[in-house]
Amino acid sequence: WDYVAEEIRQQAGREPAITLYFDETEQGRAELALAMDCVAQLRKRRQTPGDVLFGLPLGRLQTELFLIDDQDWKDKWKEYFKPAHITERIVVKPSWEEYEPDDADELVIEIDPGMAFGTGTHPTTALCVALLERYIQSPEDAVLDVGCGSGILSMASALLGVKSVVGVEIDPVAVEVAKENI
């Protein structure tokens, strides 16, 4: 299931809005200038306030700029990440949440995904964990986790008894996150 916050539901029927975030760097300022130019071009092309583009209403094309401390968005998602059964036997638990296993067979993966991909709740991750659970036959099996992100599939493999697990990642931030989680 997908969780939709109540404040999102309350916005149904509101004027469309696009929110863009740019770094305070030269590249970020260039990207901001390009976005502002696109809005200006849309304003020029528009005939009436009710015009649509690709079947979507454009609204008033009002532009607002805000400076936002990036800590706000880096941590806000944590409110919604709770312990979750991703298979009948495997639970993913954020490091900041308490959780007691329901039975002795339950395996608990504790992670803090930080800025890396991988909370375990995405359907593809849950499917991969279910397949690991199904196909790992012995401790002599080996697992290669390509694009390991937060390390969740590597950790699931180790909890399932695999002795040889290798996680590979090109994102340096994800590498650090995976190391901390493992």
CSV table of N, CA and C in Angstrom, one decimal:
chain,number,residue,atom,x,y,z
A,1,TRP,N,0.8,-1.2,0.0
A,1,TRP,CA,0.0,0.0,0.0
A,1,TRP,C,0.9,1.2,0.0
A,2,ASP,N,0.4,2.3,-0.5
A,2,ASP,CA,1.1,3.6,-0.5
A,2,ASP,C,0.4,4.5,0.5
A,3,TYR,N,1.3,5.1,1.3
A,3,TYR,CA,0.8,6.0,2.3
A,3,TYR,C,0.7,7.4,1.7
A,4,VAL,N,-0.5,8.1,1.9
A,4,VAL,CA,-0.7,9.5,1.5
A,4,VAL,C,-1.0,10.3,2.7
A,5,ALA,N,-0.2,11.2,3.1
A,5,ALA,CA,-0.4,12.0,4.3
A,5,ALA,C,-1.7,12.8,4.1
A,6,GLU,N,-2.4,13.1,5.2
A,6,GLU,CA,-3.6,13.8,5.2
A,6,GLU,C,-3.5,15.2,4.6
A,7,GLU,N,-2.3,15.9,4.9
A,7,GLU,CA,-2.2,17.2,4.4
A,7,GLU,C,-2.1,17.2,2.8
A,8,ILE,N,-1.7,16.1,2.3
A,8,ILE,CA,-1.7,15.9,0.8
A,8,ILE,C,-3.1,15.8,0.3
A,9,ARG,N,-3.9,14.9,1.0
A,9,ARG,CA,-5.3,14.7,0.6
A,9,ARG,C,-6.0,16.0,0.6
A,10,GLN,N,-5.7,16.9,1.6
A,10,GLN,CA,-6.5,18.1,1.7
A,10,GLN,C,-6.2,19.1,0.5
A,11,GLN,N,-5.1,18.8,-0.2
A,11,GLN,CA,-4.8,19.7,-1.3
A,11,GLN,C,-5.5,19.4,-2.6
A,12,ALA,N,-6.3,18.3,-2.6
A,12,ALA,CA,-7.0,17.9,-3.9
A,12,ALA,C,-7.8,19.1,-4.3
A,13,GLY,N,-7.8,19.4,-5.6
A,13,GLY,CA,-8.6,20.4,-6.2
A,13,GLY,C,-7.9,21.8,-6.1
A,14,ARG,N,-6.8,21.9,-5.5
A,14,ARG,CA,-6.0,23.2,-5.5
A,14,ARG,C,-5.4,23.4,-6.8
A,15,GLU,N,-5.0,24.7,-7.0
A,15,GLU,CA,-4.3,25.1,-8.2
A,15,GLU,C,-2.9,24.3,-8.3
A,16,PRO,N,-2.6,23.8,-9.5
A,16,PRO,CA,-1.4,23.1,-9.7
A,16,PRO,C,-0.1,23.9,-9.3
A,17,ALA,N,0.8,23.2,-8.7
A,17,ALA,CA,2.1,23.8,-8.3
A,17,ALA,C,3.3,22.9,-8.6
A,18,ILE,N,4.4,23.4,-9.0
A,18,ILE,CA,5.6,22.7,-9.2
A,18,ILE,C,6.6,23.3,-8.2
A,19,THR,N,7.2,22.4,-7.4
A,19,THR,CA,8.2,22.9,-6.5
A,19,THR,C,9.6,22.3,-7.0
A,20,LEU,N,10.5,23.2,-7.1
A,20,LEU,CA,11.9,22.8,-7.5
A,20,LEU,C,12.9,23.3,-6.5
A,21,TYR,N,13.9,22.4,-6.3
A,21,TYR,CA,14.9,22.8,-5.3
A,21,TYR,C,16.3,22.9,-6.0
A,22,PHE,N,17.0,23.9,-5.7
A,22,PHE,CA,18.3,24.2,-6.4
A,22,PHE,C,19.3,24.4,-5.3
A,23,ASP,N,20.5,23.9,-5.5
A,23,ASP,CA,21.6,24.2,-4.6
A,23,ASP,C,22.1,25.6,-4.7
A,24,GLU,N,22.6,26.1,-3.7
A,24,GLU,CA,23.2,27.5,-3.7
A,24,GLU,C,24.6,27.4,-4.2
A,25,THR,N,24.7,27.1,-5.5
A,25,THR,CA,25.9,27.0,-6.2
A,25,THR,C,25.8,27.7,-7.6
A,26,GLU,N,26.8,27.8,-8.3
A,26,GLU,CA,26.7,28.5,-9.6
A,26,GLU,C,25.8,27.6,-10.5
A,27,GLN,N,26.0,26.3,-10.5
A,27,GLN,CA,25.1,25.4,-11.3
A,27,GLN,C,23.7,25.5,-10.9
A,28,GLY,N,23.4,25.6,-9.6
A,28,GLY,CA,22.1,25.7,-9.1
A,28,GLY,C,21.4,27.1,-9.5
A,29,ARG,N,22.2,28.1,-9.5
A,29,ARG,CA,21.7,29.4,-10.0
A,29,ARG,C,21.4,29.4,-11.5
A,30,ALA,N,22.2,28.7,-12.2
A,30,ALA,CA,22.0,28.5,-13.7
A,30,ALA,C,20.7,27.7,-13.9
A,31,GLU,N,20.5,26.7,-13.2
A,31,GLU,CA,19.3,25.9,-13.3
A,31,GLU,C,18.0,26.7,-12.9
A,32,LEU,N,18.1,27.5,-11.9
A,32,LEU,CA,17.0,28.3,-11.5
A,32,LEU,C,16.7,29.3,-12.6
A,33,ALA,N,17.7,29.9,-13.2
A,33,ALA,CA,17.5,30.9,-14.3
A,33,ALA,C,16.8,30.2,-15.4
A,34,LEU,N,17.2,29.0,-15.8
A,34,LEU,CA,16.6,28.2,-16.8
A,34,LEU,C,15.1,27.9,-16.5
A,35,ALA,N,14.8,27.6,-15.3
A,35,ALA,CA,13.4,27.3,-14.9
A,35,ALA,C,12.6,28.6,-15.0
A,36,MET,N,13.1,29.7,-14.5
A,36,MET,CA,12.4,31.0,-14.6
A,36,MET,C,12.2,31.3,-16.0
A,37,ASP,N,13.1,31.1,-16.9
A,37,ASP,CA,12.9,31.4,-18.3
A,37,ASP,C,11.8,30.5,-18.9
A,38,CYS,N,11.7,29.3,-18.5
A,38,CYS,CA,10.6,28.4,-19.0
A,38,CYS,C,9.3,28.9,-18.6
A,39,VAL,N,9.2,29.4,-17.3
A,39,VAL,CA,7.9,29.9,-16.8
A,39,VAL,C,7.6,31.2,-17.6
A,40,ALA,N,8.6,32.0,-17.9
A,40,ALA,CA,8.3,33.2,-18.7
A,40,ALA,C,7.8,32.9,-20.1
A,41,GLN,N,8.4,31.8,-20.7
A,41,GLN,CA,8.0,31.4,-22.0
A,41,GLN,C,6.5,30.9,-22.0
A,42,LEU,N,6.2,30.2,-21.0
A,42,LEU,CA,4.8,29.7,-20.8
A,42,LEU,C,3.8,30.9,-20.7
A,43,ARG,N,4.2,31.9,-19.9
A,43,ARG,CA,3.4,33.1,-19.7
A,43,ARG,C,3.1,33.8,-21.1
A,44,LYS,N,4.2,33.9,-21.9
A,44,LYS,CA,4.1,34.5,-23.2
A,44,LYS,C,3.1,33.7,-24.2
A,45,ARG,N,3.2,32.4,-24.1
A,45,ARG,CA,2.4,31.5,-25.0
A,45,ARG,C,0.9,31.5,-24.6
A,46,ARG,N,0.7,31.7,-23.3
A,46,ARG,CA,-0.7,31.5,-22.8
A,46,ARG,C,-1.6,32.5,-23.3
A,47,GLN,N,-2.8,32.1,-23.7
A,47,GLN,CA,-3.8,33.0,-24.2
A,47,GLN,C,-4.7,33.5,-23.1
A,48,THR,N,-5.2,32.5,-22.3
A,48,THR,CA,-6.1,32.9,-21.2
A,48,THR,C,-5.7,32.2,-19.9
A,49,PRO,N,-6.1,32.6,-18.7
A,49,PRO,CA,-5.7,32.0,-17.5
A,49,PRO,C,-6.1,30.5,-17.4
A,50,GLY,N,-7.1,30.1,-18.1
A,50,GLY,CA,-7.5,28.7,-18.1
A,50,GLY,C,-6.8,27.7,-19.0
A,51,ASP,N,-5.8,28.2,-19.8
A,51,ASP,CA,-5.2,27.4,-20.8
A,51,ASP,C,-4.5,26.2,-20.1
A,52,VAL,N,-4.4,25.2,-21.0
A,52,VAL,CA,-3.7,23.9,-20.5
A,52,VAL,C,-2.5,23.6,-21.4
A,53,LEU,N,-1.6,22.9,-20.9
A,53,LEU,CA,-0.4,22.4,-21.6
A,53,LEU,C,-0.4,20.9,-21.5
A,54,PHE,N,-0.3,20.2,-22.6
A,54,PHE,CA,-0.3,18.7,-22.5
A,54,PHE,C,-1.5,18.2,-21.7
A,55,GLY,N,-2.6,18.9,-21.8
A,55,GLY,CA,-3.8,18.4,-21.0
A,55,GLY,C,-3.9,18.8,-19.6
A,56,LEU,N,-2.8,19.5,-19.1
A,56,LEU,CA,-2.8,19.9,-17.7
A,56,LEU,C,-3.0,21.4,-17.5
A,57,PRO,N,-3.9,21.8,-16.6
A,57,PRO,CA,-4.1,23.2,-16.4
A,57,PRO,C,-2.8,23.9,-15.9
A,58,LEU,N,-2.6,25.1,-16.4
A,58,LEU,CA,-1.4,25.9,-16.0
A,58,LEU,C,-1.6,26.7,-14.8
A,59,GLY,N,-2.8,27.0,-14.4
A,59,GLY,CA,-3.0,27.9,-13.3
A,59,GLY,C,-2.6,29.3,-13.6
A,60,ARG,N,-2.2,30.1,-12.6
A,60,ARG,CA,-1.8,31.5,-12.8
A,60,ARG,C,-0.3,31.6,-13.2
A,61,LEU,N,0.4,30.6,-13.2
A,61,LEU,CA,1.9,30.7,-13.5
A,61,LEU,C,2.6,31.7,-12.6
A,62,GLN,N,2.2,31.7,-11.3
A,62,GLN,CA,2.8,32.5,-10.3
A,62,GLN,C,4.1,31.9,-9.9
A,63,THR,N,5.2,32.7,-9.7
A,63,THR,CA,6.5,32.3,-9.3
A,63,THR,C,6.8,32.8,-7.9
A,64,GLU,N,7.2,31.9,-7.0
A,64,GLU,CA,7.6,32.3,-5.7
A,64,GLU,C,9.0,31.7,-5.4
A,65,LEU,N,9.9,32.4,-4.8
A,65,LEU,CA,11.2,31.9,-4.4
A,65,LEU,C,11.3,31.9,-2.9
A,66,PHE,N,11.8,30.8,-2.4
A,66,PHE,CA,12.1,30.7,-0.9
A,66,PHE,C,13.4,30.1,-0.7
A,67,LEU,N,14.1,30.5,0.3
A,67,LEU,CA,15.3,29.8,0.8
A,67,LEU,C,14.9,28.8,1.9
A,68,ILE,N,15.3,27.6,1.7
A,68,ILE,CA,14.9,26.6,2.7
A,68,ILE,C,16.1,25.9,3.2
A,69,ASP,N,16.2,25.7,4.5
A,69,ASP,CA,17.3,24.9,5.1
A,69,ASP,C,17.1,23.5,4.7
A,70,ASP,N,18.1,22.9,4.1
A,70,ASP,CA,17.9,21.5,3.6
A,70,ASP,C,17.8,20.5,4.7
A,71,GLN,N,18.0,20.8,5.9
A,71,GLN,CA,17.7,19.9,7.0
A,71,GLN,C,16.2,19.6,7.1
A,72,ASP,N,15.4,20.5,6.7
A,72,ASP,CA,13.9,20.3,6.7
A,72,ASP,C,13.5,19.1,5.9
A,73,TRP,N,14.0,19.0,4.7
A,73,TRP,CA,13.5,17.9,3.8
A,73,TRP,C,14.4,16.6,4.1
A,74,LYS,N,15.6,16.8,4.6
A,74,LYS,CA,16.4,15.6,4.9
A,74,LYS,C,15.8,14.7,6.0
A,75,ASP,N,15.1,15.3,6.9
A,75,ASP,CA,14.6,14.6,8.1
A,75,ASP,C,13.1,14.4,8.1
A,76,LYS,N,12.4,15.2,7.4
A,76,LYS,CA,10.9,15.1,7.4
A,76,LYS,C,10.3,13.7,7.2
A,77,TRP,N,10.9,13.0,6.2
A,77,TRP,CA,10.4,11.7,5.8
A,77,TRP,C,10.5,10.7,7.0
A,78,LYS,N,11.4,10.9,7.9
A,78,LYS,CA,11.5,10.0,9.0
A,78,LYS,C,10.3,9.8,9.8
A,79,GLU,N,9.4,10.8,9.8
A,79,GLU,CA,8.1,10.7,10.6
A,79,GLU,C,7.3,9.5,10.0
A,80,TYR,N,7.5,9.2,8.8
A,80,TYR,CA,6.6,8.2,8.1
A,80,TYR,C,7.3,6.8,8.0
A,81,PHE,N,8.5,6.7,8.3
A,81,PHE,CA,9.2,5.4,8.2
A,81,PHE,C,9.1,4.7,9.5
A,82,LYS,N,8.3,3.7,9.5
A,82,LYS,CA,8.0,2.9,10.7
A,82,LYS,C,8.4,1.4,10.5
A,83,PRO,N,8.6,0.6,11.5
A,83,PRO,CA,8.9,-0.8,11.3
A,83,PRO,C,7.8,-1.5,10.4
A,84,ALA,N,8.3,-2.3,9.4
A,84,ALA,CA,7.5,-2.8,8.4
A,84,ALA,C,7.9,-4.3,8.1
A,85,HIS,N,6.9,-5.2,8.1
A,85,HIS,CA,7.1,-6.5,7.6
A,85,HIS,C,7.2,-6.5,6.1
A,86,ILE,N,8.4,-6.8,5.6
A,86,ILE,CA,8.5,-6.8,4.1
A,86,ILE,C,8.3,-8.2,3.6
A,87,THR,N,8.5,-9.2,4.5
A,87,THR,CA,8.0,-10.6,4.2
A,87,THR,C,7.4,-11.1,5.5
A,88,GLU,N,6.9,-12.3,5.5
A,88,GLU,CA,6.3,-12.8,6.7
A,88,GLU,C,7.3,-12.9,7.8
A,89,ARG,N,8.6,-13.1,7.4
A,89,ARG,CA,9.6,-13.4,8.4
A,89,ARG,C,10.6,-12.2,8.7
A,90,ILE,N,10.7,-11.3,7.7
A,90,ILE,CA,11.7,-10.2,7.8
A,90,ILE,C,11.0,-8.9,8.0
A,91,VAL,N,11.5,-8.2,9.0
A,91,VAL,CA,11.0,-6.8,9.3
A,91,VAL,C,12.1,-5.8,9.2
A,92,VAL,N,11.8,-4.7,8.6
A,92,VAL,CA,12.8,-3.6,8.5
A,92,VAL,C,12.4,-2.6,9.5
A,93,LYS,N,13.3,-2.2,10.3
A,93,LYS,CA,13.1,-1.2,11.4
A,93,LYS,C,14.0,-0.1,11.3
A,94,PRO,N,13.5,1.2,11.3
A,94,PRO,CA,14.4,2.3,11.4
A,94,PRO,C,15.2,2.3,12.7
A,95,SER,N,16.4,2.8,12.7
A,95,SER,CA,17.2,2.8,13.9
A,95,SER,C,16.6,3.6,15.1
A,96,TRP,N,15.8,4.6,14.7
A,96,TRP,CA,15.2,5.5,15.8
A,96,TRP,C,13.9,5.0,16.3
A,97,GLU,N,13.4,3.9,15.9
A,97,GLU,CA,12.1,3.3,16.3
A,97,GLU,C,12.3,2.1,17.2
A,98,GLU,N,11.5,1.9,18.2
A,98,GLU,CA,11.5,0.7,19.0
A,98,GLU,C,10.7,-0.4,18.3
A,99,TYR,N,11.2,-1.7,18.4
A,99,TYR,CA,10.4,-2.8,17.9
A,99,TYR,C,10.8,-4.1,18.6
A,100,GLU,N,9.8,-4.9,19.0
A,100,GLU,CA,10.0,-6.2,19.6
A,100,GLU,C,9.5,-7.2,18.6
A,101,PRO,N,10.3,-8.2,18.2
A,101,PRO,CA,9.8,-9.3,17.3
A,101,PRO,C,8.6,-10.0,17.8
A,102,ASP,N,7.7,-10.4,16.9
A,102,ASP,CA,6.5,-11.1,17.3
A,102,ASP,C,6.8,-12.5,17.7
A,103,ASP,N,7.8,-13.1,17.0
A,103,ASP,CA,8.2,-14.5,17.4
A,103,ASP,C,9.7,-14.7,17.1
A,104,ALA,N,10.2,-15.9,17.6
A,104,ALA,CA,11.6,-16.1,17.5
A,104,ALA,C,12.1,-16.3,16.1
A,105,ASP,N,11.3,-16.6,15.2
A,105,ASP,CA,11.7,-16.8,13.8
A,105,ASP,C,11.9,-15.5,13.0
A,106,GLU,N,11.4,-14.4,13.6
A,106,GLU,CA,11.4,-13.2,12.9
A,106,GLU,C,12.8,-12.6,12.8
A,107,LEU,N,13.2,-12.1,11.6
A,107,LEU,CA,14.5,-11.5,11.5
A,107,LEU,C,14.3,-10.0,11.3
A,108,VAL,N,15.1,-9.2,12.1
A,108,VAL,CA,14.9,-7.7,12.1
A,108,VAL,C,16.1,-7.1,11.5
A,109,ILE,N,15.9,-6.3,10.4
A,109,ILE,CA,17.0,-5.5,9.8
A,109,ILE,C,16.8,-4.1,10.4
A,110,GLU,N,17.8,-3.6,11.1
A,110,GLU,CA,17.7,-2.2,11.6
A,110,GLU,C,18.6,-1.3,10.7
A,111,ILE,N,18.0,-0.3,10.1
A,111,ILE,CA,18.7,0.6,9.2
A,111,ILE,C,18.4,2.1,9.4
A,112,ASP,N,19.3,2.9,9.0
A,112,ASP,CA,19.1,4.3,8.8
A,112,ASP,C,19.5,4.7,7.4
A,113,PRO,N,18.5,4.7,6.5
A,113,PRO,CA,18.9,4.9,5.1
A,113,PRO,C,19.6,6.2,4.8
A,114,GLY,N,19.5,7.2,5.7
A,114,GLY,CA,20.1,8.5,5.4
A,114,GLY,C,19.7,9.0,4.1
A,115,MET,N,20.7,9.4,3.3
A,115,MET,CA,20.5,10.0,2.0
A,115,MET,C,20.7,8.9,0.9
A,116,ALA,N,20.7,7.6,1.3
A,116,ALA,CA,20.8,6.5,0.3
A,116,ALA,C,19.5,5.9,0.0
A,117,PHE,N,19.4,5.2,-1.1
A,117,PHE,CA,18.1,4.6,-1.5
A,117,PHE,C,18.0,3.3,-0.7
A,118,GLY,N,16.8,3.0,-0.2
A,118,GLY,CA,16.6,1.7,0.4
A,118,GLY,C,16.1,1.7,1.8
A,119,THR,N,14.7,1.7,2.0
A,119,THR,CA,14.1,1.6,3.3
A,119,THR,C,13.5,0.2,3.4
A,120,GLY,N,13.5,-0.6,2.3
A,120,GLY,CA,12.9,-1.9,2.3
A,120,GLY,C,11.4,-1.9,2.0
A,121,THR,N,10.8,-0.8,2.1
A,121,THR,CA,9.3,-0.8,1.9
A,121,THR,C,8.9,-0.6,0.4
A,122,HIS,N,9.9,-0.3,-0.5
A,122,HIS,CA,9.5,-0.2,-1.9
A,122,HIS,C,9.2,-1.6,-2.4
A,123,PRO,N,8.2,-1.8,-3.2
A,123,PRO,CA,7.8,-3.1,-3.7
A,123,PRO,C,8.9,-3.9,-4.3
A,124,THR,N,9.8,-3.3,-5.1
A,124,THR,CA,10.9,-4.0,-5.7
A,124,THR,C,11.9,-4.6,-4.7
A,125,THR,N,12.2,-3.7,-3.7
A,125,THR,CA,13.1,-4.2,-2.6
A,125,THR,C,12.4,-5.3,-1.8
A,126,ALA,N,11.1,-5.2,-1.5
A,126,ALA,CA,10.4,-6.3,-0.8
A,126,ALA,C,10.4,-7.6,-1.6
A,127,LEU,N,10.2,-7.4,-2.9
A,127,LEU,CA,10.2,-8.6,-3.8
A,127,LEU,C,11.6,-9.3,-3.8
A,128,CYS,N,12.7,-8.5,-3.9
A,128,CYS,CA,14.0,-9.0,-3.8
A,128,CYS,C,14.3,-9.7,-2.5
A,129,VAL,N,13.9,-9.2,-1.4
A,129,VAL,CA,14.1,-9.8,-0.1
A,129,VAL,C,13.3,-11.1,-0.1
A,130,ALA,N,12.1,-11.1,-0.6
A,130,ALA,CA,11.3,-12.4,-0.6
A,130,ALA,C,12.0,-13.4,-1.5
A,131,LEU,N,12.6,-13.0,-2.6
A,131,LEU,CA,13.3,-14.0,-3.4
A,131,LEU,C,14.5,-14.5,-2.8
A,132,LEU,N,15.3,-13.6,-2.1
A,132,LEU,CA,16.4,-14.1,-1.3
A,132,LEU,C,16.0,-15.1,-0.3
A,133,GLU,N,14.9,-14.8,0.4
A,133,GLU,CA,14.4,-15.7,1.4
A,133,GLU,C,14.0,-17.1,0.8
A,134,ARG,N,13.5,-17.0,-0.4
A,134,ARG,CA,13.1,-18.3,-1.0
A,134,ARG,C,14.2,-19.1,-1.6
A,135,TYR,N,15.2,-18.4,-2.2
A,135,TYR,CA,16.2,-19.1,-2.9
A,135,TYR,C,17.6,-19.3,-2.2
A,136,ILE,N,17.8,-18.7,-1.1
A,136,ILE,CA,19.0,-18.9,-0.4
A,136,ILE,C,18.9,-20.3,0.2
A,137,GLN,N,19.8,-21.2,-0.1
A,137,GLN,CA,19.7,-22.6,0.3
A,137,GLN,C,20.7,-23.0,1.4
A,138,SER,N,21.9,-22.3,1.4
A,138,SER,CA,22.9,-22.7,2.4
A,138,SER,C,23.8,-21.5,2.7
A,139,PRO,N,24.6,-21.6,3.8
A,139,PRO,CA,25.5,-20.6,4.1
A,139,PRO,C,26.6,-20.4,3.0
A,140,GLU,N,26.8,-21.5,2.2
A,140,GLU,CA,27.8,-21.4,1.1
A,140,GLU,C,27.3,-20.7,-0.1
A,141,ASP,N,26.1,-20.3,-0.2
A,141,ASP,CA,25.6,-19.4,-1.3
A,141,ASP,C,26.3,-18.1,-1.2
A,142,ALA,N,26.4,-17.4,-2.3
A,142,ALA,CA,27.0,-16.1,-2.3
A,142,ALA,C,26.1,-15.1,-2.9
A,143,VAL,N,26.1,-13.8,-2.4
A,143,VAL,CA,25.2,-12.8,-2.9
A,143,VAL,C,26.0,-11.6,-3.3
A,144,LEU,N,25.7,-11.1,-4.5
A,144,LEU,CA,26.3,-9.8,-5.0
A,144,LEU,C,25.2,-8.8,-5.1
A,145,ASP,N,25.2,-7.8,-4.3
A,145,ASP,CA,24.2,-6.7,-4.2
A,145,ASP,C,24.7,-5.5,-5.0
A,146,VAL,N,24.3,-5.5,-6.3
A,146,VAL,CA,24.8,-4.4,-7.2
A,146,VAL,C,23.9,-3.2,-7.0
A,147,GLY,N,24.5,-2.0,-6.7
A,147,GLY,CA,23.7,-0.8,-6.4
A,147,GLY,C,23.1,-1.0,-5.0
A,148,CYS,N,23.9,-1.3,-4.0
A,148,CYS,CA,23.4,-1.7,-2.7
A,148,CYS,C,22.7,-0.6,-1.9
A,149,GLY,N,22.8,0.7,-2.3
A,149,GLY,CA,22.1,1.8,-1.6
A,149,GLY,C,22.4,1.7,-0.1
A,150,SER,N,21.4,1.6,0.7
A,150,SER,CA,21.5,1.5,2.1
A,150,SER,C,22.1,0.2,2.7
A,151,GLY,N,22.2,-0.8,1.8
A,151,GLY,CA,22.7,-2.1,2.2
A,151,GLY,C,21.7,-3.1,2.6
A,152,ILE,N,20.4,-2.8,2.4
A,152,ILE,CA,19.3,-3.6,2.9
A,152,ILE,C,19.3,-5.0,2.4
A,153,LEU,N,19.6,-5.2,1.1
A,153,LEU,CA,19.6,-6.6,0.6
A,153,LEU,C,20.8,-7.4,1.0
A,154,SER,N,21.9,-6.7,1.2
A,154,SER,CA,23.1,-7.3,1.7
A,154,SER,C,22.9,-7.8,3.2
A,155,MET,N,22.2,-6.9,4.0
A,155,MET,CA,21.9,-7.3,5.4
A,155,MET,C,20.9,-8.4,5.4
A,156,ALA,N,19.9,-8.4,4.6
A,156,ALA,CA,18.9,-9.5,4.5
A,156,ALA,C,19.6,-10.8,4.2
A,157,SER,N,20.5,-10.8,3.2
A,157,SER,CA,21.3,-12.0,2.9
A,157,SER,C,22.1,-12.5,4.0
A,158,ALA,N,22.8,-11.7,4.7
A,158,ALA,CA,23.6,-12.1,5.9
A,158,ALA,C,22.7,-12.7,7.0
A,159,LEU,N,21.5,-12.0,7.3
A,159,LEU,CA,20.6,-12.5,8.3
A,159,LEU,C,20.0,-13.9,7.9
A,160,LEU,N,19.9,-14.1,6.6
A,160,LEU,CA,19.4,-15.4,6.1
A,160,LEU,C,20.5,-16.5,6.1
A,161,GLY,N,21.7,-16.1,6.5
A,161,GLY,CA,22.7,-17.1,6.7
A,161,GLY,C,23.9,-17.2,5.7
A,162,VAL,N,23.8,-16.3,4.7
A,162,VAL,CA,24.9,-16.3,3.7
A,162,VAL,C,26.2,-15.8,4.3
A,163,LYS,N,27.3,-16.5,4.1
A,163,LYS,CA,28.6,-16.1,4.6
A,163,LYS,C,29.3,-15.1,3.7
A,164,SER,N,29.0,-15.2,2.4
A,164,SER,CA,29.7,-14.4,1.4
A,164,SER,C,28.8,-13.4,0.8
A,165,VAL,N,28.8,-12.2,1.2
A,165,VAL,CA,27.9,-11.1,0.7
A,165,VAL,C,28.8,-9.9,0.3
A,166,VAL,N,28.6,-9.4,-0.9
A,166,VAL,CA,29.3,-8.3,-1.4
A,166,VAL,C,28.3,-7.2,-1.9
A,167,GLY,N,28.4,-6.0,-1.4
A,167,GLY,CA,27.6,-4.9,-1.8
A,167,GLY,C,28.5,-4.0,-2.6
A,168,VAL,N,28.0,-3.5,-3.8
A,168,VAL,CA,28.7,-2.6,-4.7
A,168,VAL,C,27.8,-1.4,-4.9
A,169,GLU,N,28.5,-0.2,-4.8
A,169,GLU,CA,27.7,1.0,-5.0
A,169,GLU,C,28.6,2.1,-5.5
A,170,ILE,N,28.1,3.0,-6.4
A,170,ILE,CA,29.0,4.1,-7.0
A,170,ILE,C,28.7,5.4,-6.3
A,171,ASP,N,27.6,5.5,-5.6
A,171,ASP,CA,27.3,6.8,-4.9
A,171,ASP,C,28.1,6.8,-3.5
A,172,PRO,N,29.1,7.7,-3.4
A,172,PRO,CA,29.9,7.8,-2.2
A,172,PRO,C,29.1,8.0,-0.9
A,173,VAL,N,28.0,8.7,-1.0
A,173,VAL,CA,27.1,8.9,0.2
A,173,VAL,C,26.5,7.6,0.6
A,174,ALA,N,26.0,6.8,-0.4
A,174,ALA,CA,25.4,5.5,-0.1
A,174,ALA,C,26.4,4.5,0.4
A,175,VAL,N,27.6,4.6,-0.1
A,175,VAL,CA,28.7,3.7,0.5
A,175,VAL,C,28.8,3.9,2.0
A,176,GLU,N,28.9,5.2,2.4
A,176,GLU,CA,29.0,5.5,3.8
A,176,GLU,C,27.8,5.0,4.6
A,177,VAL,N,26.6,5.3,4.1
A,177,VAL,CA,25.4,4.9,4.7
A,177,VAL,C,25.4,3.3,4.9
A,178,ALA,N,25.7,2.6,3.8
A,178,ALA,CA,25.7,1.1,3.9
A,178,ALA,C,26.7,0.6,4.9
A,179,LYS,N,27.9,1.2,5.0
A,179,LYS,CA,28.9,0.8,5.9
A,179,LYS,C,28.4,1.0,7.4
A,180,GLU,N,27.7,2.2,7.6
A,180,GLU,CA,27.2,2.4,9.0
A,180,GLU,C,26.1,1.4,9.3
A,181,ASN,N,25.2,1.1,8.3
A,181,ASN,CA,24.1,0.2,8.6
A,181,ASN,C,24.6,-1.2,8.9
A,182,ILE,N,25.6,-1.6,8.1
A,182,ILE,CA,26.1,-3.0,8.3
A,182,ILE,C,26.9,-3.1,9.5
